[in-house]
Amino acid sequence: VTFLTTDYVDRKPSRVRGVRLKNGVLYWKKCPDKEHCYYRVFASDEAAFSLSEETQIASTVAEHIAVKNKKKYYRVVSVDKYGNSGE
């Protein structure tokens, strides 16, 4: 069965800004996109790492998350209601 829909927009959500670690909590600024749905949080021992299932540590609707390892590199991306994720 094939379904065709026009309820899809192929775009990149805005970059998440203000990512910072303080007292074991990773914080970031709220995504301003009206289509924003949730965040994906990634971590690695390497500064330059690929976003993948292996490096994803959480999905959340909040603008913060407790982290156990302070010696990691973290990236947070926005995911919109169409399933598009940012960089």
N, CA, C and O atoms as a GROMACS GRO file, in nm:
protein
  348
    1VAL      N    1   0.085  -0.117   0.000
    1VAL     CA    2   0.000   0.000   0.000
    1VAL      C    3   0.089   0.123   0.000
    1VAL      O    4   0.184   0.130   0.078
    2THR      N    5   0.061   0.218  -0.084
    2THR     CA    6   0.136   0.342  -0.092
    2THR      C    7   0.044   0.458  -0.059
    2THR      O    8  -0.066   0.470  -0.112
    3PHE      N    9   0.094   0.544   0.030
    3PHE     CA   10   0.018   0.664   0.066
    3PHE      C   11   0.097   0.785   0.020
    3PHE      O   12   0.218   0.792   0.040
    4LEU      N   13   0.030   0.878  -0.042
    4LEU     CA   14   0.092   1.003  -0.083
    4LEU      C   15   0.036   1.113   0.005
    4LEU      O   16  -0.083   1.118   0.033
    5THR      N   17   0.124   1.202   0.047
    5THR     CA   18   0.081   1.310   0.134
    5THR      C   19   0.154   1.438   0.098
    5THR      O   20   0.264   1.434   0.042
    6THR      N   21   0.095   1.548   0.130
    6THR     CA   22   0.160   1.678   0.112
    6THR      C   23   0.198   1.735   0.248
    6THR      O   24   0.248   1.847   0.256
    7ASP      N   25   0.176   1.659   0.356
    7ASP     CA   26   0.206   1.706   0.491
    7ASP      C   27   0.350   1.673   0.528
    7ASP      O   28   0.375   1.606   0.629
    8TYR      N   29   0.445   1.720   0.447
    8TYR     CA   30   0.586   1.696   0.473
    8TYR      C   31   0.665   1.815   0.418
    8TYR      O   32   0.639   1.863   0.308
    9VAL      N   33   0.759   1.859   0.496
    9VAL     CA   34   0.846   1.967   0.454
    9VAL      C   35   0.990   1.921   0.472
    9VAL      O   36   1.030   1.888   0.584
   10ASP      N   37   1.068   1.918   0.366
   10ASP     CA   38   1.207   1.877   0.372
   10ASP      C   39   1.293   2.000   0.400
   10ASP      O   40   1.322   2.078   0.310
   11ARG      N   41   1.334   2.017   0.525
   11ARG     CA   42   1.412   2.133   0.567
   11ARG      C   43   1.497   2.095   0.686
   11ARG      O   44   1.477   1.990   0.746
   12LYS      N   45   1.591   2.179   0.720
   12LYS     CA   46   1.674   2.158   0.838
   12LYS      C   47   1.626   2.253   0.948
   12LYS      O   48   1.619   2.374   0.926
   13PRO      N   49   1.595   2.200   1.066
   13PRO     CA   50   1.561   2.288   1.177
   13PRO      C   51   1.680   2.376   1.216
   13PRO      O   52   1.794   2.346   1.181
   14SER      N   53   1.652   2.482   1.285
   14SER     CA   54   1.758   2.573   1.330
   14SER      C   55   1.859   2.500   1.417
   14SER      O   56   1.827   2.404   1.486
   15ARG      N   57   1.983   2.549   1.412
   15ARG     CA   58   2.090   2.495   1.496
   15ARG      C   59   2.060   2.528   1.643
   15ARG      O   60   2.020   2.640   1.674
   16VAL      N   61   2.079   2.432   1.731
   16VAL     CA   62   2.059   2.454   1.874
   16VAL      C   63   2.177   2.535   1.925
   16VAL      O   64   2.293   2.500   1.900
   17ARG      N   65   2.150   2.642   1.995
   17ARG     CA   66   2.252   2.736   2.044
   17ARG      C   67   2.265   2.728   2.195
   17ARG      O   68   2.176   2.678   2.265
   18GLY      N   69   2.375   2.778   2.244
   18GLY     CA   70   2.395   2.794   2.388
   18GLY      C   71   2.414   2.665   2.465
   18GLY      O   72   2.378   2.659   2.583
   19VAL      N   73   2.468   2.562   2.402
   19VAL     CA   74   2.490   2.435   2.472
   19VAL      C   75   2.603   2.454   2.571
   19VAL      O   76   2.712   2.497   2.534
   20ARG      N   77   2.577   2.422   2.699
   20ARG     CA   78   2.678   2.437   2.803
   20ARG      C   79   2.655   2.334   2.913
   20ARG      O   80   2.543   2.290   2.935
   21LEU      N   81   2.761   2.297   2.979
   21LEU     CA   82   2.757   2.199   3.087
   21LEU      C   83   2.786   2.270   3.218
   21LEU      O   84   2.886   2.340   3.230
   22LYS      N   85   2.699   2.251   3.316
   22LYS     CA   86   2.717   2.315   3.446
   22LYS      C   87   2.669   2.220   3.555
   22LYS      O   88   2.552   2.182   3.558
   23ASN      N   89   2.759   2.183   3.644
   23ASN     CA   90   2.727   2.098   3.759
   23ASN      C   91   2.658   1.968   3.718
   23ASN      O   92   2.561   1.926   3.782
   24GLY      N   93   2.707   1.904   3.613
   24GLY     CA   94   2.651   1.776   3.570
   24GLY      C   95   2.521   1.784   3.493
   24GLY      O   96   2.455   1.682   3.471
   25VAL      N   97   2.482   1.905   3.453
   25VAL     CA   98   2.360   1.923   3.374
   25VAL      C   99   2.397   1.995   3.244
   25VAL      O  100   2.464   2.098   3.246
   26LEU      N  101   2.352   1.939   3.133
   26LEU     CA  102   2.374   1.998   3.001
   26LEU      C  103   2.254   2.085   2.969
   26LEU      O  104   2.140   2.038   2.970
   27TYR      N  105   2.279   2.213   2.941
   27TYR     CA  106   2.173   2.310   2.910
   27TYR      C  107   2.188   2.360   2.767
   27TYR      O  108   2.298   2.356   2.711
   28TRP      N  109   2.079   2.407   2.709
   28TRP     CA  110   2.082   2.473   2.578
   28TRP      C  111   1.963   2.566   2.568
   28TRP      O  112   1.868   2.556   2.646
   29LYS      N  113   1.970   2.658   2.471
   29LYS     CA  114   1.861   2.753   2.450
   29LYS      C  115   1.746   2.687   2.374
   29LYS      O  116   1.768   2.598   2.292
   30LYS      N  117   1.627   2.731   2.403
   30LYS     CA  118   1.507   2.678   2.339
   30LYS      C  119   1.511   2.705   2.189
   30LYS      O  120   1.548   2.814   2.145
   31CYS      N  121   1.473   2.604   2.110
   31CYS     CA  122   1.468   2.619   1.965
   31CYS      C  123   1.351   2.712   1.929
   31CYS      O  124   1.239   2.690   1.974
   32PRO      N  125   1.377   2.816   1.847
   32PRO     CA  126   1.271   2.912   1.815
   32PRO      C  127   1.176   2.866   1.705
   32PRO      O  128   1.074   2.932   1.682
   33ASP      N  129   1.206   2.756   1.636
   33ASP     CA  130   1.122   2.712   1.525
   33ASP      C  131   0.982   2.672   1.573
   33ASP      O  132   0.969   2.600   1.672
   34LYS      N  133   0.879   2.718   1.504
   34LYS     CA  134   0.743   2.682   1.545
   34LYS      C  135   0.711   2.536   1.515
   34LYS      O  136   0.619   2.480   1.573
   35GLU      N  137   0.788   2.473   1.424
   35GLU     CA  138   0.768   2.331   1.393
   35GLU      C  139   0.848   2.238   1.485
   35GLU      O  140   0.837   2.116   1.475
   36HIS      N  141   0.929   2.297   1.575
   36HIS     CA  142   1.014   2.217   1.665
   36HIS      C  143   0.927   2.120   1.747
   36HIS      O  144   0.819   2.155   1.794
   37CYS      N  145   0.978   1.997   1.763
   37CYS     CA  146   0.904   1.895   1.838
   37CYS      C  147   0.981   1.845   1.961
   37CYS      O  148   0.927   1.842   2.071
   38TYR      N  149   1.109   1.807   1.942
   38TYR     CA  150   1.191   1.759   2.054
   38TYR      C  151   1.339   1.770   2.018
   38TYR      O  152   1.374   1.810   1.907
   39TYR      N  153   1.425   1.734   2.114
   39TYR     CA  154   1.570   1.740   2.094
   39TYR      C  155   1.629   1.599   2.098
   39TYR      O  156   1.577   1.510   2.166
   40ARG      N  157   1.738   1.580   2.025
   40ARG     CA  158   1.821   1.461   2.036
   40ARG      C  159   1.956   1.506   2.090
   40ARG      O  160   2.013   1.605   2.045
   41VAL      N  161   2.006   1.430   2.189
   41VAL     CA  162   2.132   1.463   2.253
   41VAL      C  163   2.233   1.354   2.219
   41VAL      O  164   2.204   1.235   2.228
   42PHE      N  165   2.353   1.398   2.178
   42PHE     CA  166   2.459   1.306   2.137
   42PHE      C  167   2.584   1.333   2.220
   42PHE      O  168   2.605   1.445   2.266
   43ALA      N  169   2.667   1.229   2.240
   43ALA     CA  170   2.791   1.244   2.315
   43ALA      C  171   2.898   1.152   2.257
   43ALA      O  172   2.868   1.046   2.203
   44SER      N  173   3.024   1.196   2.270
   44SER     CA  174   3.136   1.116   2.222
   44SER      C  175   3.263   1.157   2.295
   44SER      O  176   3.272   1.266   2.352
   45ASP      N  177   3.361   1.069   2.292
   45ASP     CA  178   3.494   1.101   2.344
   45ASP      C  179   3.573   1.186   2.245
   45ASP      O  180   3.671   1.250   2.282
   46GLU      N  181   3.532   1.187   2.120
   46GLU     CA  182   3.598   1.260   2.011
   46GLU      C  183   3.530   1.395   1.988
   46GLU      O  184   3.408   1.404   1.993
   47ALA      N  185   3.609   1.498   1.962
   47ALA     CA  186   3.553   1.631   1.937
   47ALA      C  187   3.474   1.635   1.806
   47ALA      O  188   3.367   1.696   1.800
   48ALA      N  189   3.526   1.570   1.703
   48ALA     CA  190   3.459   1.565   1.573
   48ALA      C  191   3.398   1.426   1.559
   48ALA      O  192   3.468   1.329   1.530
   49PHE      N  193   3.267   1.417   1.580
   49PHE     CA  194   3.201   1.288   1.572
   49PHE      C  195   3.073   1.297   1.490
   49PHE      O  196   3.014   1.404   1.475
   50SER      N  197   3.033   1.182   1.439
   50SER     CA  198   2.911   1.174   1.359
   50SER      C  199   2.790   1.152   1.447
   50SER      O  200   2.797   1.083   1.549
   51LEU      N  201   2.679   1.212   1.409
   51LEU     CA  202   2.554   1.191   1.480
   51LEU      C  203   2.495   1.060   1.431
   51LEU      O  204   2.466   1.045   1.313
   52SER      N  205   2.478   0.964   1.523
   52SER     CA  206   2.429   0.832   1.486
   52SER      C  207   2.356   0.770   1.604
   52SER      O  208   2.353   0.827   1.714
   53GLU      N  209   2.298   0.655   1.582
   53GLU     CA  210   2.231   0.583   1.691
   53GLU      C  211   2.331   0.548   1.801
   53GLU      O  212   2.295   0.546   1.919
   54GLU      N  213   2.456   0.519   1.763
   54GLU     CA  214   2.557   0.482   1.860
   54GLU      C  215   2.599   0.599   1.950
   54GLU      O  216   2.637   0.578   2.065
   55THR      N  217   2.592   0.721   1.897
   55THR     CA  218   2.634   0.836   1.977
   55THR      C  219   2.516   0.909   2.043
   55THR      O  220   2.538   0.998   2.125
   56GLN      N  221   2.393   0.872   2.008
   56GLN     CA  222   2.278   0.937   2.072
   56GLN      C  223   2.260   0.883   2.213
   56GLN      O  224   2.255   0.761   2.233
   57ILE      N  225   2.248   0.974   2.310
   57ILE     CA  226   2.232   0.933   2.450
   57ILE      C  227   2.092   0.963   2.504
   57ILE      O  228   2.053   0.910   2.608
   58ALA      N  229   2.016   1.050   2.434
   58ALA     CA  230   1.883   1.085   2.486
   58ALA      C  231   1.799   1.156   2.381
   58ALA      O  232   1.850   1.210   2.284
   59SER      N  233   1.669   1.153   2.404
   59SER     CA  234   1.570   1.235   2.334
   59SER      C  235   1.488   1.302   2.443
   59SER      O  236   1.452   1.236   2.541
   60THR      N  237   1.458   1.429   2.428
   60THR     CA  238   1.387   1.501   2.532
   60THR      C  239   1.313   1.622   2.475
   60THR      O  240   1.350   1.675   2.370
   61VAL      N  241   1.210   1.665   2.545
   61VAL     CA  242   1.141   1.788   2.510
   61VAL      C  243   1.192   1.905   2.595
   61VAL      O  244   1.161   2.021   2.567
   62ALA      N  245   1.269   1.874   2.698
   62ALA     CA  246   1.323   1.976   2.789
   62ALA      C  247   1.445   2.046   2.728
   62ALA      O  248   1.501   1.998   2.629
   63GLU      N  249   1.485   2.157   2.787
   63GLU     CA  250   1.605   2.230   2.743
   63GLU      C  251   1.723   2.201   2.834
   63GLU      O  252   1.814   2.283   2.846
   64HIS      N  253   1.723   2.085   2.899
   64HIS     CA  254   1.836   2.043   2.982
   64HIS      C  255   1.827   1.893   3.008
   64HIS      O  256   1.721   1.832   2.996
   65ILE      N  257   1.941   1.834   3.044
   65ILE     CA  258   1.945   1.692   3.076
   65ILE      C  259   2.065   1.667   3.167
   65ILE      O  260   2.173   1.723   3.146
   66ALA      N  261   2.047   1.583   3.267
   66ALA     CA  262   2.158   1.546   3.355
   66ALA      C  263   2.249   1.449   3.280
   66ALA      O  264   2.201   1.358   3.212
   67VAL      N  265   2.379   1.470   3.292
   67VAL     CA  266   2.477   1.382   3.228
   67VAL      C  267   2.575   1.332   3.334
   67VAL      O  268   2.609   1.405   3.427
   68LYS      N  269   2.618   1.209   3.318
   68LYS     CA  270   2.708   1.148   3.416
   68LYS      C  271   2.855   1.177   3.386
   68LYS      O  272   2.933   1.194   3.479
   69ASN      N  273   2.892   1.182   3.260
   69ASN     CA  274   3.032   1.198   3.222
   69ASN      C  275   3.058   1.340   3.174
   69ASN      O  276   3.014   1.379   3.066
   70LYS      N  277   3.131   1.416   3.254
   70LYS     CA  278   3.160   1.555   3.219
   70LYS      C  279   3.273   1.566   3.117
   70LYS      O  280   3.295   1.675   3.062
   71LYS      N  281   3.345   1.458   3.090
   71LYS     CA  282   3.459   1.462   2.999
   71LYS      C  283   3.423   1.413   2.860
   71LYS      O  284   3.506   1.350   2.794
   72LYS      N  285   3.304   1.439   2.815
   72LYS     CA  286   3.258   1.402   2.680
   72LYS      C  287   3.234   1.529   2.600
   72LYS      O  288   3.228   1.639   2.654
   73TYR      N  289   3.222   1.511   2.470
   73TYR     CA  290   3.180   1.618   2.381
   73TYR      C  291   3.032   1.596   2.352
   73TYR      O  292   2.991   1.484   2.321
   74TYR      N  293   2.952   1.701   2.364
   74TYR     CA  294   2.808   1.689   2.348
   74TYR      C  295   2.759   1.774   2.231
   74TYR      O  296   2.813   1.880   2.202
   75ARG      N  297   2.655   1.724   2.165
   75ARG     CA  298   2.584   1.799   2.062
   75ARG      C  299   2.434   1.777   2.081
   75ARG      O  300   2.390   1.668   2.117
   76VAL      N  301   2.359   1.881   2.057
   76VAL     CA  302   2.213   1.876   2.070
   76VAL      C  303   2.154   1.925   1.938
   76VAL      O  304   2.196   2.027   1.885
   77VAL      N  305   2.057   1.850   1.885
   77VAL     CA  306   1.991   1.891   1.761
   77VAL      C  307   1.840   1.895   1.782
   77VAL      O  308   1.784   1.820   1.862
   78SER      N  309   1.776   1.983   1.709
   78SER     CA  310   1.630   1.994   1.710
   78SER      C  311   1.572   1.898   1.607
   78SER      O  312   1.629   1.878   1.500
   79VAL      N  313   1.458   1.840   1.640
   79VAL     CA  314   1.383   1.757   1.546
   79VAL      C  315   1.245   1.822   1.532
   79VAL      O  316   1.178   1.851   1.632
   80ASP      N  317   1.203   1.844   1.406
   80ASP     CA  318   1.074   1.910   1.387
   80ASP      C  319   0.961   1.808   1.373
   80ASP      O  320   0.984   1.687   1.373
   81LYS      N  321   0.839   1.858   1.362
   81LYS     CA  322   0.722   1.769   1.356
   81LYS      C  323   0.716   1.685   1.230
   81LYS      O  324   0.633   1.594   1.219
   82TYR      N  325   0.803   1.713   1.133
   82TYR     CA  326   0.809   1.634   1.010
   82TYR      C  327   0.917   1.526   1.017
   82TYR      O  328   0.932   1.447   0.924
   83GLY      N  329   0.993   1.523   1.128
   83GLY     CA  330   1.098   1.425   1.144
   83GLY      C  331   1.234   1.471   1.095
   83GLY      O  332   1.330   1.394   1.099
   84ASN      N  333   1.244   1.595   1.048
   84ASN     CA  334   1.372   1.650   1.004
   84ASN      C  335   1.456   1.686   1.127
   84ASN      O  336   1.404   1.740   1.224
   85SER      N  337   1.584   1.656   1.122
   85SER     CA  338   1.671   1.693   1.235
   85SER      C  339   1.776   1.791   1.188
   85SER      O  340   1.819   1.790   1.073
   86GLY      N  341   1.817   1.876   1.282
   86GLY     CA  342   1.918   1.978   1.254
   86GLY      C  343   2.057   1.921   1.256
   86GLY      O  344   2.078   1.800   1.259
   87GLU      N  345   2.151   2.010   1.255
   87GLU     CA  346   2.293   1.971   1.256
   87GLU      C  347   2.357   2.004   1.388
   87GLU      O  348   2.476   1.978   1.407
   0.00000   0.00000   0.00000
